[in-house]
mmCIF file of C-alpha atoms in Angstrom:
data_model
loop_
_atom_site.group_PDB
_atom_site.id
_atom_site.type_symbol
_atom_site.label_atom_id
_atom_site.label_comp_id
_atom_site.label_asym_id
_atom_site.label_seq_id
_atom_site.Cartn_x
_atom_site.Cartn_y
_atom_site.Cartn_z
ATOM 1 C CA ALA A 181 -23.699 60.710 163.931
ATOM 2 C CA GLN A 182 -24.603 60.615 167.623
ATOM 3 C CA SER A 183 -22.054 60.317 170.323
ATOM 4 C CA VAL A 184 -22.203 59.838 174.169
ATOM 5 C CA SER A 185 -19.564 61.246 176.755
ATOM 6 C CA GLN A 186 -19.165 59.893 180.067
ATOM 7 C CA HIS A 187 -16.667 62.155 181.785
ATOM 8 C CA ASN A 188 -15.653 60.016 184.835
ATOM 9 C CA HIS A 189 -13.646 56.921 183.809
ATOM 10 C CA HIS A 190 -13.232 55.714 187.476
ATOM 11 C CA VAL A 191 -15.062 56.859 190.584
ATOM 12 C CA ILE A 192 -14.337 55.616 194.101
ATOM 13 C CA LEU A 193 -16.621 56.201 196.963
ATOM 14 C CA SER A 194 -17.230 55.100 200.363
ATOM 15 C CA GLU A 195 -20.467 53.230 201.327
ATOM 16 C CA ALA A 196 -23.273 55.632 201.969
ATOM 17 C CA ALA A 197 -21.865 58.350 199.823
ATOM 18 C CA SER A 198 -24.014 59.975 197.213
ATOM 19 C CA LEU A 199 -23.264 59.273 193.551
ATOM 20 C CA GLU A 200 -23.647 61.214 190.433
ATOM 21 C CA LEU A 201 -22.241 59.974 187.134
ATOM 22 C CA GLY A 202 -22.336 62.381 184.246
ATOM 23 C CA CYS A 203 -23.563 61.497 180.707
ATOM 24 C CA ASN A 204 -23.799 63.805 177.877
ATOM 25 C CA TYR A 205 -24.996 63.067 174.378
ATOM 26 C CA SER A 206 -24.912 64.814 171.067
ATOM 27 C CA TYR A 207 -27.871 64.453 168.791
ATOM 28 C CA GLY A 208 -30.432 67.135 167.723
ATOM 29 C CA GLY A 209 -33.468 64.879 167.444
ATOM 30 C CA THR A 210 -35.643 62.805 169.736
ATOM 31 C CA VAL A 211 -33.711 60.239 171.668
ATOM 32 C CA ASN A 212 -34.156 57.315 173.986
ATOM 33 C CA LEU A 213 -31.688 57.232 176.907
ATOM 34 C CA PHE A 214 -30.458 54.327 178.894
ATOM 35 C CA TRP A 215 -28.191 53.359 181.688
ATOM 36 C CA TYR A 216 -26.837 49.914 181.701
ATOM 37 C CA VAL A 217 -24.665 48.281 184.476
ATOM 38 C CA GLN A 218 -22.225 45.424 184.325
ATOM 39 C CA TYR A 219 -21.433 43.863 187.584
ATOM 40 C CA PRO A 220 -18.116 41.849 187.777
ATOM 41 C CA GLY A 221 -18.440 38.609 185.739
ATOM 42 C CA GLN A 222 -21.996 39.222 184.701
ATOM 43 C CA HIS A 223 -23.784 40.545 181.503
ATOM 44 C CA LEU A 224 -24.941 44.076 180.828
ATOM 45 C CA GLN A 225 -28.193 44.825 182.501
ATOM 46 C CA LEU A 226 -30.586 47.636 182.048
ATOM 47 C CA LEU A 227 -30.724 49.913 184.994
ATOM 48 C CA LEU A 228 -33.184 52.519 183.768
ATOM 49 C CA LYS A 229 -34.471 54.104 180.581
ATOM 50 C CA TYR A 230 -36.050 57.283 179.406
ATOM 51 C CA PHE A 231 -38.383 57.536 176.309
ATOM 52 C CA SER A 232 -40.618 60.261 177.017
ATOM 53 C CA GLY A 233 -42.663 61.987 179.793
ATOM 54 C CA ASP A 234 -41.450 62.670 183.224
ATOM 55 C CA PRO A 235 -37.698 63.519 182.899
ATOM 56 C CA LEU A 236 -36.862 62.059 186.287
ATOM 57 C CA VAL A 237 -36.795 58.306 185.954
ATOM 58 C CA LYS A 238 -36.274 55.775 188.640
ATOM 59 C CA GLY A 239 -34.719 52.512 187.909
ATOM 60 C CA ILE A 240 -33.742 49.438 190.074
ATOM 61 C CA LYS A 241 -31.782 49.389 193.201
ATOM 62 C CA GLY A 242 -32.495 53.070 194.091
ATOM 63 C CA PHE A 243 -31.079 54.591 191.039
ATOM 64 C CA GLU A 244 -32.528 57.407 189.174
ATOM 65 C CA ALA A 245 -31.552 59.678 186.371
ATOM 66 C CA GLU A 246 -32.770 63.038 185.199
ATOM 67 C CA PHE A 247 -32.944 63.968 181.453
ATOM 68 C CA ILE A 248 -32.214 67.624 180.971
ATOM 69 C CA LYS A 249 -32.907 68.377 177.291
ATOM 70 C CA SER A 250 -31.378 71.780 177.244
ATOM 71 C CA LYS A 251 -28.092 70.298 178.423
ATOM 72 C CA PHE A 252 -28.201 67.170 176.386
ATOM 73 C CA SER A 253 -27.572 65.334 179.716
ATOM 74 C CA PHE A 254 -28.850 62.162 181.509
ATOM 75 C CA ASN A 255 -26.933 61.898 184.720
ATOM 76 C CA LEU A 256 -27.355 58.954 187.039
ATOM 77 C CA ARG A 257 -27.749 59.412 190.608
ATOM 78 C CA LYS A 258 -28.082 57.370 193.852
ATOM 79 C CA PRO A 259 -28.216 59.075 197.261
ATOM 80 C CA SER A 260 -26.479 56.350 199.164
ATOM 81 C CA VAL A 261 -24.258 53.740 197.524
ATOM 82 C CA GLN A 262 -23.599 50.240 198.679
ATOM 83 C CA TRP A 263 -20.553 48.007 198.263
ATOM 84 C CA SER A 264 -22.690 45.929 195.936
ATOM 85 C CA ASP A 265 -23.065 48.825 193.562
ATOM 86 C CA THR A 266 -19.445 48.268 192.489
ATOM 87 C CA ALA A 267 -19.665 47.782 188.698
ATOM 88 C CA GLU A 268 -19.260 49.552 185.442
ATOM 89 C CA TYR A 269 -22.006 51.820 184.232
ATOM 90 C CA PHE A 270 -22.771 52.575 180.631
ATOM 91 C CA CYS A 271 -24.809 55.424 179.407
ATOM 92 C CA ALA A 272 -26.487 54.854 176.004
ATOM 93 C CA VAL A 273 -28.630 56.539 173.521
ATOM 94 C CA ASN A 274 -30.447 55.760 170.335
ATOM 95 C CA ALA A 275 -32.554 57.761 167.919
ATOM 96 C CA PRO A 276 -35.511 55.518 166.980
ATOM 97 C CA GLY A 277 -36.855 58.017 164.428
ATOM 98 C CA ALA A 278 -33.429 58.183 162.517
ATOM 99 C CA SER A 279 -32.219 56.014 159.783
ATOM 100 C CA GLY A 280 -29.125 53.933 159.651
ATOM 101 C CA SER A 281 -26.796 53.423 162.611
ATOM 102 C CA ALA A 282 -28.275 56.261 164.601
ATOM 103 C CA ARG A 283 -31.245 53.866 165.362
ATOM 104 C CA GLN A 284 -28.888 51.524 167.115
ATOM 105 C CA LEU A 285 -27.599 52.115 170.633
ATOM 106 C CA THR A 286 -24.600 54.207 170.839
ATOM 107 C CA PHE A 287 -22.784 53.772 174.291
ATOM 108 C CA GLY A 288 -20.514 55.904 176.200
ATOM 109 C CA SER A 289 -16.896 54.637 177.255
ATOM 110 C CA GLY A 290 -18.227 53.536 180.718
ATOM 111 C CA THR A 291 -17.581 54.583 184.265
ATOM 112 C CA GLN A 292 -16.016 52.101 186.719
ATOM 113 C CA LEU A 293 -17.589 52.586 190.124
ATOM 114 C CA THR A 294 -15.657 51.143 193.109
ATOM 115 C CA VAL A 295 -17.563 51.392 196.462
ATOM 116 C CA LEU A 296 -15.252 50.790 199.460
ATOM 117 C CA PRO A 297 -16.910 49.043 202.513
ATOM 118 C CA GLU B 48 -36.142 31.382 180.498
ATOM 119 C CA ALA B 49 -32.639 31.209 179.286
ATOM 120 C CA GLY B 50 -30.907 34.524 178.453
ATOM 121 C CA VAL B 51 -28.714 35.412 175.724
ATOM 122 C CA THR B 52 -25.778 33.020 175.786
ATOM 123 C CA GLN B 53 -22.384 33.500 174.020
ATOM 124 C CA PHE B 54 -19.574 30.942 173.303
ATOM 125 C CA PRO B 55 -16.762 30.927 174.085
ATOM 126 C CA SER B 56 -16.455 33.151 176.990
ATOM 127 C CA HIS B 57 -12.732 33.754 176.333
ATOM 128 C CA SER B 58 -10.546 33.054 173.168
ATOM 129 C CA VAL B 59 -6.998 33.597 172.778
ATOM 130 C CA ILE B 60 -5.594 33.263 169.260
ATOM 131 C CA GLU B 61 -2.464 34.426 167.268
ATOM 132 C CA LYS B 62 -2.593 37.032 164.734
ATOM 133 C CA GLY B 63 -3.657 35.638 161.340
ATOM 134 C CA GLN B 64 -5.674 32.860 162.825
ATOM 135 C CA THR B 65 -9.532 32.527 162.512
ATOM 136 C CA VAL B 66 -12.062 32.798 165.258
ATOM 137 C CA THR B 67 -15.815 32.113 165.297
ATOM 138 C CA LEU B 68 -17.918 33.549 167.984
ATOM 139 C CA ARG B 69 -21.360 32.158 168.636
ATOM 140 C CA CYS B 70 -24.489 33.877 170.108
ATOM 141 C CA ASP B 71 -27.675 32.154 171.070
ATOM 142 C CA PRO B 72 -30.420 34.868 171.435
ATOM 143 C CA ILE B 73 -33.449 34.447 173.745
ATOM 144 C CA SER B 74 -35.891 32.083 172.071
ATOM 145 C CA GLY B 75 -38.408 34.052 169.892
ATOM 146 C CA HIS B 76 -36.369 37.098 169.607
ATOM 147 C CA ASP B 77 -36.164 38.041 166.012
ATOM 148 C CA ASN B 78 -33.581 40.914 166.589
ATOM 149 C CA LEU B 79 -30.076 40.082 167.207
ATOM 150 C CA TYR B 80 -27.182 42.600 167.566
ATOM 151 C CA TRP B 81 -23.436 42.458 167.822
ATOM 152 C CA TYR B 82 -21.528 45.002 169.644
ATOM 153 C CA ARG B 83 -17.810 45.301 170.433
ATOM 154 C CA ARG B 84 -15.812 46.967 173.089
ATOM 155 C CA VAL B 85 -12.071 47.419 172.241
ATOM 156 C CA MET B 86 -9.445 48.374 174.691
ATOM 157 C CA GLY B 87 -11.798 49.616 177.469
ATOM 158 C CA LYS B 88 -13.328 52.143 175.139
ATOM 159 C CA GLU B 89 -16.955 52.650 174.355
ATOM 160 C CA ILE B 90 -19.100 49.729 173.310
ATOM 161 C CA LYS B 91 -19.685 50.106 169.488
ATOM 162 C CA PHE B 92 -22.420 48.758 167.455
ATOM 163 C CA LEU B 93 -21.378 46.183 164.633
ATOM 164 C CA LEU B 94 -24.456 44.895 163.104
ATOM 165 C CA HIS B 95 -28.163 44.064 163.490
ATOM 166 C CA PHE B 96 -30.114 40.998 162.146
ATOM 167 C CA VAL B 97 -33.789 40.727 161.938
ATOM 168 C CA LYS B 98 -34.367 37.060 161.650
ATOM 169 C CA GLU B 99 -31.903 35.837 159.151
ATOM 170 C CA SER B 100 -31.465 39.239 157.369
ATOM 171 C CA LYS B 101 -28.893 41.821 157.975
ATOM 172 C CA GLN B 102 -30.867 44.973 158.739
ATOM 173 C CA ASP B 103 -27.885 47.215 159.409
ATOM 174 C CA GLU B 104 -24.296 46.146 159.115
ATOM 175 C CA SER B 105 -22.880 49.857 159.115
ATOM 176 C CA GLY B 106 -20.621 49.094 162.165
ATOM 177 C CA MET B 107 -18.772 46.194 160.786
ATOM 178 C CA PRO B 108 -15.007 47.474 160.684
ATOM 179 C CA ASN B 109 -14.001 45.656 157.495
ATOM 180 C CA ASN B 110 -14.383 42.655 155.414
ATOM 181 C CA ARG B 111 -12.418 40.446 157.773
ATOM 182 C CA PHE B 112 -15.659 40.184 159.804
ATOM 183 C CA LEU B 113 -18.496 37.990 158.733
ATOM 184 C CA ALA B 114 -21.644 37.460 160.580
ATOM 185 C CA GLU B 115 -24.268 35.077 159.680
ATOM 186 C CA ARG B 116 -27.618 33.966 161.123
ATOM 187 C CA THR B 117 -28.719 31.153 159.002
ATOM 188 C CA GLY B 118 -32.264 30.041 159.902
ATOM 189 C CA GLY B 119 -32.834 33.087 162.084
ATOM 190 C CA THR B 120 -31.738 31.481 165.290
ATOM 191 C CA TYR B 121 -28.168 31.552 166.596
ATOM 192 C CA SER B 122 -25.676 33.856 164.946
ATOM 193 C CA THR B 123 -21.933 33.450 164.388
ATOM 194 C CA LEU B 124 -19.279 36.219 163.923
ATOM 195 C CA LYS B 125 -16.151 35.159 162.244
ATOM 196 C CA VAL B 126 -12.920 37.040 162.202
ATOM 197 C CA GLN B 127 -10.582 35.921 159.468
ATOM 198 C CA PRO B 128 -7.674 36.579 159.616
ATOM 199 C CA ALA B 129 -7.592 38.124 163.131
ATOM 200 C CA GLU B 130 -5.412 41.149 163.738
ATOM 201 C CA LEU B 131 -4.226 42.653 167.121
ATOM 202 C CA GLU B 132 -6.635 45.433 167.081
ATOM 203 C CA ASP B 133 -9.627 42.990 166.886
ATOM 204 C CA SER B 134 -8.922 42.225 170.632
ATOM 205 C CA GLY B 135 -11.812 43.206 172.763
ATOM 206 C CA VAL B 136 -15.098 42.007 174.211
ATOM 207 C CA TYR B 137 -17.788 41.138 171.710
ATOM 208 C CA PHE B 138 -21.397 41.401 173.100
ATOM 209 C CA CYS B 139 -24.485 39.949 171.460
ATOM 210 C CA ALA B 140 -27.794 41.127 172.374
ATOM 211 C CA SER B 141 -31.368 40.169 171.424
ATOM 212 C CA SER B 142 -34.786 41.788 171.505
ATOM 213 C CA GLN B 143 -38.349 40.976 170.365
ATOM 214 C CA VAL B 144 -38.926 44.366 168.786
ATOM 215 C CA SER B 145 -36.699 46.606 166.860
ATOM 216 C CA GLY B 146 -35.575 50.085 167.816
ATOM 217 C CA GLY B 147 -33.270 49.165 170.760
ATOM 218 C CA LYS B 148 -35.745 49.750 173.446
ATOM 219 C CA LYS B 149 -35.421 46.487 175.331
ATOM 220 C CA LEU B 150 -32.238 44.694 174.595
ATOM 221 C CA PHE B 151 -31.019 41.651 176.586
ATOM 222 C CA PHE B 152 -27.311 41.254 176.433
ATOM 223 C CA GLY B 153 -25.087 38.057 176.671
ATOM 224 C CA SER B 154 -22.084 38.028 178.967
ATOM 225 C CA GLY B 155 -19.739 38.604 176.074
ATOM 226 C CA THR B 156 -16.692 37.013 174.550
ATOM 227 C CA GLN B 157 -13.404 38.172 175.559
ATOM 228 C CA LEU B 158 -11.109 37.913 172.470
ATOM 229 C CA SER B 159 -7.346 38.312 172.822
ATOM 230 C CA VAL B 160 -5.194 38.381 169.595
ATOM 231 C CA LEU B 161 -1.498 37.868 170.248
#
Protein backbone atom coordinates (compact mmCIF):
# COMPACT_ATOMS: atom_id res chain seq x y z
CA ALA A 1 0.00 0.00 0.00
CA GLN A 2 1.17 3.50 -0.67
CA SER A 3 1.88 6.01 2.09
CA VAL A 4 2.70 9.71 2.27
CA SER A 5 4.93 11.38 4.84
CA GLN A 6 4.91 15.04 5.69
CA HIS A 7 7.73 15.64 8.08
CA ASN A 8 6.74 19.03 9.41
CA HIS A 9 3.59 19.14 11.49
CA HIS A 10 3.70 22.85 12.18
CA VAL A 11 5.76 25.52 10.47
CA ILE A 12 5.87 29.13 11.65
CA LEU A 13 7.31 31.80 9.38
CA SER A 14 7.40 35.54 9.13
CA GLU A 15 5.99 37.26 6.08
CA ALA A 16 8.37 37.33 3.12
CA ALA A 17 10.24 34.26 4.34
CA SER A 18 10.72 31.39 1.93
CA LEU A 19 8.77 28.19 2.39
CA GLU A 20 9.53 24.57 1.69
CA LEU A 21 7.26 21.80 2.93
CA GLY A 22 8.50 18.26 2.60
CA CYS A 23 6.52 15.39 1.16
CA ASN A 24 7.74 11.87 0.54
CA TYR A 25 5.70 8.97 -0.73
CA SER A 26 6.19 5.27 -0.95
CA TYR A 27 4.98 3.54 -4.09
CA GLY A 28 7.02 1.88 -6.78
CA GLY A 29 4.80 2.54 -9.76
CA THR A 30 3.48 5.52 -11.64
CA VAL A 31 1.84 8.08 -9.40
CA ASN A 32 -0.11 11.29 -9.57
CA LEU A 33 0.93 13.84 -6.95
CA PHE A 34 -1.09 16.63 -5.38
CA TRP A 35 -0.90 19.40 -2.86
CA TYR A 36 -4.15 20.51 -1.26
CA VAL A 37 -4.67 23.47 1.03
CA GLN A 38 -7.33 24.09 3.64
CA TYR A 39 -7.70 27.69 4.76
CA PRO A 40 -9.36 28.27 8.12
CA GLY A 41 -13.06 27.45 7.91
CA GLN A 42 -12.92 26.49 4.26
CA HIS A 43 -12.92 23.29 2.24
CA LEU A 44 -9.90 21.51 0.85
CA GLN A 45 -8.71 23.12 -2.38
CA LEU A 46 -6.29 21.84 -4.96
CA LEU A 47 -3.10 23.87 -4.94
CA LEU A 48 -1.23 22.06 -7.69
CA LYS A 49 -0.79 18.64 -9.22
CA TYR A 50 1.69 16.55 -11.13
CA PHE A 51 0.68 13.85 -13.59
CA SER A 52 3.57 13.72 -16.05
CA GLY A 53 6.00 15.91 -17.99
CA ASP A 54 7.93 18.78 -16.47
CA PRO A 55 8.68 17.77 -12.86
CA LEU A 56 8.50 21.38 -11.74
CA VAL A 57 4.86 22.33 -11.51
CA LYS A 58 3.41 25.70 -10.73
CA GLY A 59 0.16 26.17 -8.89
CA ILE A 60 -2.01 28.97 -7.68
CA LYS A 61 -0.89 31.85 -5.47
CA GLY A 62 2.79 31.54 -6.38
CA PHE A 63 3.27 28.00 -5.11
CA GLU A 64 5.34 25.43 -6.94
CA ALA A 65 6.42 21.87 -6.32
CA GLU A 66 9.14 19.68 -7.72
CA PHE A 67 8.77 15.98 -8.34
CA ILE A 68 12.06 14.17 -7.77
CA LYS A 69 11.43 10.59 -8.72
CA SER A 70 14.71 9.24 -7.36
CA LYS A 71 13.88 10.66 -3.95
CA PHE A 72 10.15 9.84 -4.04
CA SER A 73 9.59 13.45 -3.09
CA PHE A 74 7.21 16.23 -4.06
CA ASN A 75 8.17 19.22 -1.93
CA LEU A 76 6.10 22.38 -1.96
CA ARG A 77 7.82 25.76 -2.22
CA LYS A 78 7.01 29.42 -2.23
CA PRO A 79 9.73 32.09 -2.37
CA SER A 80 7.92 34.65 -0.22
CA VAL A 81 4.96 33.77 2.00
CA GLN A 82 2.14 36.08 2.98
CA TRP A 83 -0.04 36.19 6.06
CA SER A 84 -2.91 34.91 3.91
CA ASP A 85 -0.99 31.69 3.28
CA THR A 86 -1.74 30.60 6.83
CA ALA A 87 -3.49 27.27 6.32
CA GLU A 88 -3.04 23.55 6.53
CA TYR A 89 -1.30 21.90 3.59
CA PHE A 90 -1.77 18.29 2.57
CA CYS A 91 0.31 16.27 0.19
CA ALA A 92 -1.51 13.43 -1.57
CA VAL A 93 -0.75 10.68 -4.05
CA ASN A 94 -2.66 8.15 -6.06
CA ALA A 95 -1.68 5.38 -8.39
CA PRO A 96 -4.14 5.47 -11.25
CA GLY A 97 -2.85 2.29 -12.85
CA ALA A 98 -3.14 0.25 -9.69
CA SER A 99 -6.09 -1.72 -8.45
CA GLY A 100 -8.07 -1.34 -5.28
CA SER A 101 -7.48 1.40 -2.76
CA ALA A 102 -4.16 2.44 -4.34
CA ARG A 103 -6.22 4.18 -7.01
CA GLN A 104 -7.71 6.47 -4.41
CA LEU A 105 -6.00 9.49 -2.92
CA THR A 106 -3.67 8.79 -0.01
CA PHE A 107 -2.98 11.86 2.08
CA GLY A 108 -0.17 12.87 4.35
CA SER A 109 -0.93 13.98 7.89
CA GLY A 110 -0.83 17.65 6.92
CA THR A 111 1.39 20.60 7.79
CA GLN A 112 -0.03 23.60 9.57
CA LEU A 113 1.60 26.77 8.27
CA THR A 114 1.34 29.90 10.37
CA VAL A 115 2.63 33.11 8.81
CA LEU A 116 3.22 35.93 11.25
CA PRO A 117 2.50 39.44 9.99
CA GLU B 1 -22.20 26.52 -9.65
CA ALA B 2 -22.71 25.07 -6.20
CA GLY B 3 -19.84 23.12 -4.74
CA VAL B 4 -19.92 19.96 -2.69
CA THR B 5 -22.05 20.54 0.37
CA GLN B 6 -22.04 18.57 3.58
CA PHE B 7 -24.50 18.55 6.41
CA PRO B 8 -24.25 19.01 9.30
CA SER B 9 -21.06 21.00 9.67
CA HIS B 10 -20.75 19.84 13.27
CA SER B 11 -22.31 17.00 15.20
CA VAL B 12 -21.87 16.15 18.85
CA ILE B 13 -23.33 12.84 20.02
CA GLU B 14 -22.92 10.39 22.85
CA LYS B 15 -21.26 7.05 22.51
CA GLY B 16 -23.80 4.49 21.35
CA GLN B 17 -25.97 6.94 19.46
CA THR B 18 -26.50 7.03 15.73
CA VAL B 19 -25.43 9.81 13.40
CA THR B 20 -26.09 10.30 9.71
CA LEU B 21 -23.92 12.56 7.63
CA ARG B 22 -25.05 13.85 4.27
CA CYS B 23 -23.13 14.87 1.19
CA ASP B 24 -24.50 16.58 -1.89
CA PRO B 25 -21.98 16.35 -4.73
CA ILE B 26 -21.66 18.79 -7.57
CA SER B 27 -24.49 18.21 -10.00
CA GLY B 28 -23.49 15.79 -12.73
CA HIS B 29 -20.58 14.27 -10.83
CA ASP B 30 -20.96 10.51 -10.94
CA ASN B 31 -18.04 9.89 -8.61
CA LEU B 32 -18.47 10.51 -4.92
CA TYR B 33 -15.89 9.82 -2.26
CA TRP B 34 -15.89 9.77 1.52
CA TYR B 35 -12.72 10.48 3.48
CA ARG B 36 -12.09 10.82 7.20
CA ARG B 37 -9.51 12.61 9.30
CA VAL B 38 -9.21 11.33 12.84
CA MET B 39 -7.40 13.15 15.67
CA GLY B 40 -5.35 15.40 13.39
CA LYS B 41 -3.86 12.46 11.55
CA GLU B 42 -3.84 11.90 7.83
CA ILE B 43 -6.99 12.06 5.77
CA LYS B 44 -7.98 8.49 4.97
CA PHE B 45 -10.09 7.14 2.17
CA LEU B 46 -13.31 5.43 3.20
CA LEU B 47 -15.17 4.59 0.01
CA HIS B 48 -15.98 5.54 -3.55
CA PHE B 49 -19.32 5.55 -5.33
CA VAL B 50 -19.84 5.60 -9.05
CA LYS B 51 -23.40 6.73 -9.38
CA GLU B 52 -25.29 4.54 -6.92
CA SER B 53 -22.78 1.68 -6.91
CA LYS B 54 -19.99 1.19 -4.43
CA GLN B 55 -16.85 1.06 -6.53
CA ASP B 56 -14.44 0.64 -3.65
CA GLU B 57 -15.27 0.41 0.03
CA SER B 58 -11.94 -0.94 1.19
CA GLY B 59 -11.40 1.98 3.55
CA MET B 60 -14.54 1.49 5.63
CA PRO B 61 -13.31 0.78 9.17
CA ASN B 62 -16.00 -1.69 10.29
CA ASN B 63 -19.63 -2.65 9.93
CA ARG B 64 -20.82 0.19 12.13
CA PHE B 65 -20.40 2.41 9.09
CA LEU B 66 -22.97 2.30 6.31
CA ALA B 67 -22.83 4.47 3.23
CA GLU B 68 -25.58 4.80 0.70
CA ARG B 69 -26.19 6.73 -2.46
CA THR B 70 -29.67 5.88 -3.54
CA GLY B 71 -30.49 7.27 -6.96
CA GLY B 72 -26.90 8.26 -7.55
CA THR B 73 -27.30 11.81 -6.24
CA TYR B 74 -26.61 12.65 -2.62
CA SER B 75 -24.95 10.22 -0.26
CA THR B 76 -25.34 9.47 3.40
CA LEU B 77 -22.87 7.97 5.82
CA LYS B 78 -24.41 6.45 8.92
CA VAL B 79 -22.46 5.51 12.00
CA GLN B 80 -24.38 3.14 14.29
CA PRO B 81 -23.58 2.82 17.11
CA ALA B 82 -20.97 5.57 17.33
CA GLU B 83 -17.81 4.98 19.34
CA LEU B 84 -15.32 7.46 20.78
CA GLU B 85 -12.73 6.66 18.12
CA ASP B 86 -15.14 7.69 15.38
CA SER B 87 -14.60 11.34 16.26
CA GLY B 88 -13.01 13.30 13.49
CA VAL B 89 -13.74 15.24 10.34
CA TYR B 90 -15.58 13.46 7.56
CA PHE B 91 -14.95 14.84 4.12
CA CYS B 92 -16.92 14.22 0.99
CA ALA B 93 -15.57 14.83 -2.50
CA SER B 94 -16.95 14.46 -5.99
CA SER B 95 -15.57 14.36 -9.50
CA GLN B 96 -16.78 13.91 -13.04
CA VAL B 97 -14.17 11.30 -13.88
CA SER B 98 -12.66 8.47 -11.89
CA GLY B 99 -9.01 8.23 -10.95
CA GLY B 100 -8.87 11.03 -8.40
CA LYS B 101 -7.38 13.55 -10.77
CA LYS B 102 -9.81 16.33 -10.11
CA LEU B 103 -11.66 16.11 -6.84
CA PHE B 104 -13.82 18.82 -5.38
CA PHE B 105 -14.11 18.62 -1.61
CA GLY B 106 -16.82 19.68 0.75
CA SER B 107 -16.09 21.57 3.95
CA GLY B 108 -16.40 18.45 6.03
CA THR B 109 -18.49 17.40 9.02
CA GLN B 110 -16.81 17.62 12.40
CA LEU B 111 -18.08 14.66 14.42
CA SER B 112 -17.49 14.54 18.15
CA VAL B 113 -18.47 11.39 20.02
CA LEU B 114 -18.51 11.90 23.78
